[in-house]
Coordinates of C-alpha atoms and ligand atoms in Angstrom, one line a residue:
M1 CA -0.2 0.2 0.1
I2 CA 1.3 3.2 -0.6
Y3 CA -0.1 5.4 2.0
L4 CA -0.6 9.4 0.9
D5 CA -2.9 10.9 3.9
H6 CA -0.4 11.9 6.4
A7 CA -2.8 14.7 6.9
A8 CA -5.4 12.6 8.3
T9 CA -2.9 10.7 10.6
T10 CA 0.6 9.0 10.9
P11 CA 1.9 5.6 12.1
V12 CA 3.1 5.9 15.2
D13 CA 7.4 6.2 15.3
P14 CA 8.8 2.9 16.8
R15 CA 11.3 5.3 18.7
V16 CA 7.8 6.5 20.4
M17 CA 6.5 3.3 20.6
E18 CA 9.6 2.3 22.6
A19 CA 9.0 5.4 24.8
M20 CA 5.8 4.6 25.5
L21 CA 6.0 1.3 26.3
P22 CA 7.3 1.1 29.8
Y23 CA 4.3 3.4 31.3
W24 CA 1.5 0.6 30.7
T25 CA 2.8 -2.7 32.5
E26 CA 6.0 -1.7 34.6
K27 CA 5.6 2.1 35.2
Y28 CA 1.9 2.4 35.7
G29 CA 1.6 4.6 38.7
N30 CA -1.1 7.2 38.8
A31 CA 1.1 10.5 38.7
S32 CA -1.1 12.2 41.4
S33 CA -0.1 9.1 43.9
I34 CA 2.8 9.9 46.7
Y35 CA 4.5 6.6 46.8
A36 CA 7.5 5.7 44.6
L37 CA 5.4 4.3 41.7
G38 CA 3.4 7.5 41.7
R39 CA 6.2 9.8 41.8
E40 CA 7.9 7.8 38.8
A41 CA 4.7 8.6 36.8
R42 CA 4.8 11.9 37.8
R43 CA 8.3 12.6 36.8
A44 CA 7.8 11.3 33.2
V45 CA 4.6 13.8 33.0
E46 CA 6.9 17.2 34.0
K47 CA 10.0 15.8 31.8
A48 CA 7.6 15.6 28.8
R49 CA 5.7 18.9 30.0
Q50 CA 9.2 20.4 29.9
T51 CA 10.4 18.7 26.5
V52 CA 7.0 20.5 24.6
A53 CA 7.8 23.7 26.7
D54 CA 11.3 24.1 25.3
I55 CA 10.3 23.0 21.8
L56 CA 7.7 26.0 22.0
H57 CA 9.7 28.7 24.2
A58 CA 7.6 28.5 26.7
Q59 CA 7.3 27.7 30.6
P60 CA 6.3 23.8 31.8
E61 CA 3.4 25.8 33.5
E62 CA 1.8 27.2 30.4
I63 CA 1.7 23.3 28.5
I64 CA -1.5 21.7 29.2
F65 CA -1.8 17.9 27.9
T66 CA -5.4 17.2 26.9
S67 CA -6.9 14.1 24.8
C68 CA -6.9 15.3 21.3
G69 CA -6.3 18.2 19.3
T70 CA -10.0 18.8 19.1
E71 CA -10.4 19.1 22.6
S72 CA -7.3 21.6 22.8
D73 CA -9.3 23.8 20.4
N74 CA -12.4 23.5 22.4
M75 CA -10.3 24.4 25.5
A76 CA -9.0 27.3 24.0
I77 CA -12.4 28.4 22.7
R78 CA -14.8 28.2 25.4
G79 CA -11.9 28.4 28.3
V80 CA -11.1 32.1 27.2
A81 CA -14.8 32.8 26.1
W82 CA -16.2 31.8 29.8
A83 CA -13.6 33.7 31.3
S84 CA -13.8 36.9 29.7
R85 CA -17.7 36.7 29.5
D86 CA -17.2 40.2 31.8
K87 CA -15.2 41.9 28.7
G88 CA -17.5 40.9 25.5
N89 CA -19.0 38.3 23.6
H90 CA -17.2 38.6 20.0
I91 CA -14.7 35.7 18.5
I92 CA -12.5 36.3 15.5
T93 CA -12.1 33.5 13.6
S94 CA -11.5 32.5 9.7
S95 CA -13.7 30.7 7.1
I96 CA -11.2 28.0 6.6
E97 CA -10.6 26.3 10.2
H98 CA -11.1 22.8 11.2
H99 CA -14.3 21.9 12.5
A100 CA -12.9 21.6 15.9
V101 CA -12.8 25.3 15.7
G102 CA -15.5 26.1 13.5
H103 CA -18.3 23.9 15.0
T104 CA -17.1 25.2 18.5
C105 CA -17.6 28.7 17.6
A106 CA -20.9 28.1 15.7
Q107 CA -22.3 26.5 18.7
M108 CA -21.5 29.1 21.1
A109 CA -23.1 31.6 18.4
R110 CA -25.6 29.4 18.5
E111 CA -26.6 28.3 22.0
F112 CA -24.9 30.9 24.0
G113 CA -25.5 34.3 21.8
Y114 CA -22.0 34.6 21.0
E115 CA -21.1 37.0 17.9
I116 CA -18.4 35.2 15.5
T117 CA -16.8 37.0 12.5
Y118 CA -15.4 34.6 10.0
L119 CA -12.9 36.0 8.1
P120 CA -12.7 35.6 4.3
V121 CA -9.6 34.0 2.8
D122 CA -7.9 34.9 -0.8
R123 CA -7.9 32.4 -3.2
Y124 CA -5.0 30.7 -2.3
G125 CA -6.5 30.5 1.7
V126 CA -4.2 33.3 3.1
V127 CA -6.2 35.3 6.1
D128 CA -5.2 39.3 5.5
P129 CA -3.9 40.6 9.1
A130 CA -5.5 43.9 8.1
D131 CA -8.8 41.9 8.0
V132 CA -8.4 40.8 11.6
A133 CA -7.5 44.2 12.5
A134 CA -10.7 45.8 11.2
A135 CA -12.8 43.1 12.7
I136 CA -12.0 44.0 16.1
T137 CA -14.3 45.6 18.0
E138 CA -14.6 46.4 21.8
R139 CA -16.4 43.4 22.5
T140 CA -13.9 41.2 21.1
I141 CA -12.2 38.3 23.1
L142 CA -10.6 36.0 21.4
I143 CA -8.9 35.8 17.9
S144 CA -8.5 32.0 16.3
I145 CA -6.9 31.6 13.4
M146 CA -5.2 28.2 12.2
Y147 CA -1.4 27.9 11.7
A148 CA -1.4 25.6 8.7
N149 CA -4.8 24.4 6.5
N150 CA -5.6 21.0 7.0
E151 CA -7.3 20.6 3.7
V152 CA -5.0 22.8 1.4
G153 CA -1.9 23.0 3.4
T154 CA -1.9 27.1 3.3
I155 CA 0.1 28.2 6.1
E156 CA -1.2 31.8 7.7
P157 CA 0.7 34.7 8.4
L158 CA 0.6 34.3 12.4
A159 CA 3.4 36.7 13.4
E160 CA 1.5 39.3 11.5
I161 CA -1.8 38.5 13.0
G162 CA -0.1 38.2 16.3
A163 CA 1.0 41.4 16.5
V164 CA -2.2 43.0 15.6
A165 CA -3.9 40.7 18.7
R166 CA -1.2 42.0 20.7
R167 CA -1.4 45.8 19.7
H168 CA -5.1 45.4 21.1
G169 CA -4.5 43.3 23.8
I170 CA -6.7 40.5 22.7
P171 CA -5.8 36.7 23.7
F172 CA -4.9 34.9 19.8
H173 CA -5.4 31.3 19.8
T174 CA -4.0 29.1 16.9
D175 CA -4.9 25.7 15.9
A176 CA -1.0 24.1 15.2
V177 CA -2.3 20.7 14.4
Q178 CA -1.0 20.3 10.9
A179 CA 1.9 22.1 11.7
G180 CA 3.3 20.8 14.7
G181 CA 5.8 18.4 12.9
S182 CA 7.1 20.7 10.1
L183 CA 6.7 24.4 11.3
D184 CA 8.4 26.5 13.8
L185 CA 6.7 26.5 17.1
D186 CA 8.3 29.3 19.1
V187 CA 5.1 31.2 20.6
D188 CA 6.5 34.3 20.8
R189 CA 8.0 34.6 17.3
L190 CA 4.4 33.6 16.3
G191 CA 3.1 36.1 19.2
V192 CA 0.1 33.3 19.7
D193 CA -1.3 33.1 23.1
L194 CA -2.8 29.6 22.8
L195 CA -1.8 27.1 20.8
S196 CA -3.1 23.5 19.9
L197 CA -1.2 20.4 18.9
S198 CA -2.0 17.1 18.3
A199 CA 0.2 13.7 18.8
H200 CA -1.1 11.9 15.6
K201 CA -0.4 14.1 13.2
L202 CA 3.4 13.6 14.0
Y203 CA 4.3 9.9 14.3
G204 CA 2.4 10.1 18.1
P205 CA -0.7 8.0 19.4
K206 CA -4.3 9.1 18.5
G207 CA -5.9 10.5 21.7
V208 CA -3.4 13.0 23.2
G209 CA -2.8 16.7 22.5
V210 CA -1.4 19.7 24.1
L211 CA -2.5 23.3 24.8
Y212 CA -0.5 26.1 25.3
V213 CA -1.7 28.9 27.3
R214 CA 0.3 31.9 28.0
R215 CA 0.8 33.0 31.6
G216 CA -2.2 35.6 32.3
T217 CA -4.3 34.8 29.9
P218 CA -7.8 34.1 31.3
L219 CA -8.9 30.5 31.2
L220 CA -11.6 28.5 32.8
P221 CA -11.5 24.8 32.5
I222 CA -14.2 23.1 30.6
V223 CA -13.0 19.4 32.2
T224 CA -13.8 19.8 35.8
G225 CA -12.7 17.6 38.6
G226 CA -9.4 16.6 39.8
S227 CA -6.9 19.1 40.3
Q228 CA -4.6 17.5 37.4
E229 CA -2.9 20.2 35.1
Q230 CA -2.8 22.8 37.5
G231 CA -6.6 22.3 37.9
R232 CA -7.1 23.3 34.4
R233 CA -7.9 20.0 33.0
A234 CA -9.1 17.2 35.3
G235 CA -8.6 13.4 34.7
T236 CA -6.2 11.0 35.8
E237 CA -2.8 11.8 33.4
N238 CA -2.4 9.4 30.7
V239 CA 1.3 9.2 31.2
P240 CA 2.3 6.6 28.1
Y241 CA 0.1 8.6 26.1
I242 CA 1.9 12.1 27.4
V243 CA 5.4 10.5 27.0
G244 CA 4.3 9.4 23.5
M245 CA 3.4 13.1 22.9
A246 CA 6.3 14.8 24.0
T247 CA 8.6 11.9 22.1
A248 CA 7.0 12.5 18.9
L249 CA 7.1 16.1 19.4
R250 CA 10.8 16.4 19.9
L251 CA 11.8 13.8 17.2
A252 CA 9.5 15.7 14.3
Q253 CA 10.8 19.1 15.2
E254 CA 14.5 17.9 15.5
E255 CA 14.4 16.2 12.1
M256 CA 12.4 18.9 10.6
A257 CA 14.7 20.6 8.4
T258 CA 16.0 17.2 6.6
T259 CA 12.0 15.7 6.7
N260 CA 10.7 19.0 4.9
Q261 CA 13.5 19.7 2.4
R262 CA 12.7 16.1 1.2
L263 CA 9.2 16.0 1.2
A264 CA 9.1 19.4 -0.3
A265 CA 11.0 17.9 -3.3
L266 CA 8.6 15.0 -3.5
R267 CA 5.4 17.0 -3.0
D268 CA 6.8 19.5 -6.0
R269 CA 7.4 16.6 -8.3
L270 CA 3.8 15.2 -7.3
I271 CA 1.9 18.7 -8.0
A272 CA 4.4 19.2 -11.5
G273 CA 3.3 15.7 -12.6
V274 CA -0.1 16.2 -12.0
L275 CA -0.8 19.5 -13.4
A276 CA 1.2 18.2 -16.5
S277 CA -0.6 14.9 -17.0
V278 CA -4.3 15.4 -15.6
P279 CA -6.6 17.2 -17.7
H280 CA -8.8 20.1 -16.2
A281 CA -6.6 19.9 -12.9
A282 CA -5.8 22.8 -10.8
L283 CA -3.6 23.1 -7.6
T284 CA -5.5 24.4 -4.6
G285 CA -3.9 26.2 -1.6
H286 CA -1.0 28.4 -2.0
P287 CA 1.7 27.7 -4.5
T288 CA 4.8 28.0 -2.2
H289 CA 3.7 29.1 1.1
R290 CA 2.4 25.6 2.0
L291 CA 3.0 22.5 4.0
A292 CA 6.2 20.7 2.8
N293 CA 3.9 17.2 2.5
N294 CA 0.7 19.1 1.0
A295 CA -0.2 18.5 -2.4
S296 CA -4.1 19.2 -3.2
F297 CA -6.1 19.8 -6.4
V298 CA -9.3 19.8 -8.1
F299 CA -10.0 18.2 -11.0
D300 CA -13.2 19.2 -13.1
Y301 CA -16.3 16.9 -13.8
I302 CA -15.7 14.2 -11.3
E303 CA -16.3 13.2 -7.5
G304 CA -13.4 13.4 -5.5
E305 CA -14.9 10.2 -3.7
A306 CA -14.6 8.2 -7.0
I307 CA -11.2 8.9 -7.7
L308 CA -10.1 7.9 -3.9
L309 CA -11.8 4.5 -4.7
Q310 CA -10.3 3.8 -7.9
L311 CA -6.8 4.7 -6.2
D312 CA -7.9 2.5 -3.6
L313 CA -8.2 -0.3 -5.9
Q314 CA -5.0 0.4 -7.1
G315 CA -3.5 0.1 -3.3
I316 CA -2.9 4.2 -2.7
A317 CA -4.6 5.8 0.3
A318 CA -5.7 9.4 -0.3
S319 CA -8.0 11.5 0.6
S320 CA -10.4 14.4 -0.6
G321 CA -10.0 16.7 2.2
S322 CA -10.6 16.2 5.8
A323 CA -11.2 12.8 7.1
C324 CA -13.6 14.6 10.1
T325 CA -16.0 15.8 6.9
T326 CA -16.3 12.4 5.1
G327 CA -19.8 11.6 4.4
E328 CA -21.0 14.8 4.4
P329 CA -23.1 15.9 1.0
E330 CA -21.7 19.7 1.0
P331 CA -18.5 20.6 -1.0
S332 CA -15.8 21.4 1.3
H333 CA -16.1 24.9 3.3
V334 CA -12.6 25.2 2.8
L335 CA -12.8 25.0 -0.6
T336 CA -15.4 26.9 -1.2
A337 CA -13.8 29.8 1.0
L338 CA -10.8 30.0 -1.6
G339 CA -13.9 31.0 -3.9
I340 CA -13.9 27.6 -6.0
P341 CA -17.4 26.7 -7.3
P342 CA -19.4 24.0 -5.6
A343 CA -19.5 21.7 -8.5
R344 CA -15.6 22.1 -8.9
A345 CA -15.1 21.7 -5.5
H346 CA -16.6 18.1 -5.3
G347 CA -13.5 17.1 -7.1
A348 CA -10.8 17.7 -4.6
L349 CA -8.0 15.2 -3.9
R350 CA -5.4 15.6 -1.1
L351 CA -2.2 13.6 -1.3
S352 CA -0.3 14.3 2.1
L353 CA 3.4 12.7 2.4
G354 CA 4.9 11.3 5.1
K355 CA 8.4 10.4 6.1
D356 CA 8.7 6.7 4.8
N357 CA 7.1 8.1 0.9
T358 CA 9.6 7.6 -1.7
R359 CA 10.2 8.8 -5.3
D360 CA 8.9 5.7 -6.2
D361 CA 5.6 6.0 -4.6
V362 CA 5.4 9.7 -6.4
D363 CA 6.0 8.0 -9.8
R364 CA 3.5 5.5 -9.1
V365 CA 0.7 8.0 -8.1
L366 CA 1.8 9.8 -11.7
A367 CA 1.7 6.4 -13.5
V368 CA -2.0 5.5 -12.3
L369 CA -3.8 9.0 -11.4
P370 CA -4.3 10.3 -15.2
G371 CA -6.1 7.1 -16.0
I372 CA -8.2 7.4 -13.4
V373 CA -9.3 11.2 -13.7
E374 CA -9.6 10.6 -17.8
K375 CA -11.7 7.7 -17.3
L376 CA -14.2 9.3 -14.7
Q377 CA -14.4 12.3 -16.6
A378 CA -15.4 10.2 -19.7
M379 CA -18.6 9.5 -17.8
S380 CA -19.6 13.3 -17.3
P381 CA -21.7 14.4 -19.9
L382 CA -20.5 17.8 -18.9
C383 CA -17.1 17.0 -19.7
P384 CA -15.7 18.8 -23.2
R385 CA -14.2 16.4 -25.4
Ligands
LIG1 N1 -7.2 20.7 13.5 C1 -6.8 20.7 12.6 C2 -6.6 21.5 11.7 C3 -6.7 18.9 12.0 O1 -5.9 18.9 11.0 C4 -7.4 18.0 13.4 C5 -7.4 16.7 12.8 O2 -8.1 16.2 12.1 C6 -7.9 18.5 14.5 C7 -7.6 19.7 14.7 C8 -8.2 17.5 15.4 O3 -7.4 16.9 15.8 P1 -7.5 15.6 16.8 O4 -7.8 14.4 15.3 O5 -6.5 15.4 17.8 O6 -8.8 15.8 17.5

């Protein structure tokens, strides 16, 4: 099988697995217990916290371990909104966020009367920092703009948006779930106050994430109970997964430069090959300012799902966009926000590379994809012959 869906999830790196293993059957203590076994678990959690903090150029007490990227996003939005209810009820976000942010904001509006501004993006999926500045009101309590888009790979100008947020004294959250394995995470350079990460996008386990919260940022817990994570996220610490999260992030960041260089070359070969050989094809997302592993396209006159099935028959695993939206009849909200007409947005294909992919994998896709697309297009009465 050729796996080209690393934006959906990644395999666990064997080095990560090895680091996690002892914490199931040998070092299985509860990190809150005071005897030696518990203290050992506590040490592992705090070491992991320090590792993550160092990578983010943050303090360990600013790192909260969560159950996934979705929970981190929920905690950032609800946590800040609840804590800021005396200040205002207006949240600024973009029209291309992952549903973990978008649907959370929508619920805040629908059920609790919050006002949400969904900023437009340009045809490449870039948010204009000037639009952020123009949307700010006296009631604005949070700005949430993703670091890199999960469907089209576009990287957002976080530092510029961060400078706007700082000037107005408004907390700035970024969903960095797709960026964690391949982009700089220095929270001061990025100018962010909250940042979400997820382990399974960077060769760690599914079901563990991080929320960075800058000291002084208003935040109420959304999961209440025990006093874990300094009372900000209750629940017995998932020690093996927390160790896995930190190990995966450390390895990804250490190996980032070489991995990015290799994957960007494969990505560019894929993009150039597809655009040259597939009829009625267009690249989606920014031509250069995009994740090193993301090659995403739209093809006219076909359904993305049909391509996926045909690729699957050839042993190639890919996606039409976000795994979280599979089965939704509507075309992707990201592609329509880029100005792509709905009919065209239905023919989306996302190929997301990973560190085990080779040039042979890319060439195999380039060998089979044009034929698949042409065959499907030939079935459409709309396709010009
Ligand atoms: N945000 C983005 C940009 C994502 O791509 C994903 C993953 O699909 C998430 C959030 C959710 O992360 P998790 O799967 O850990 O809940």
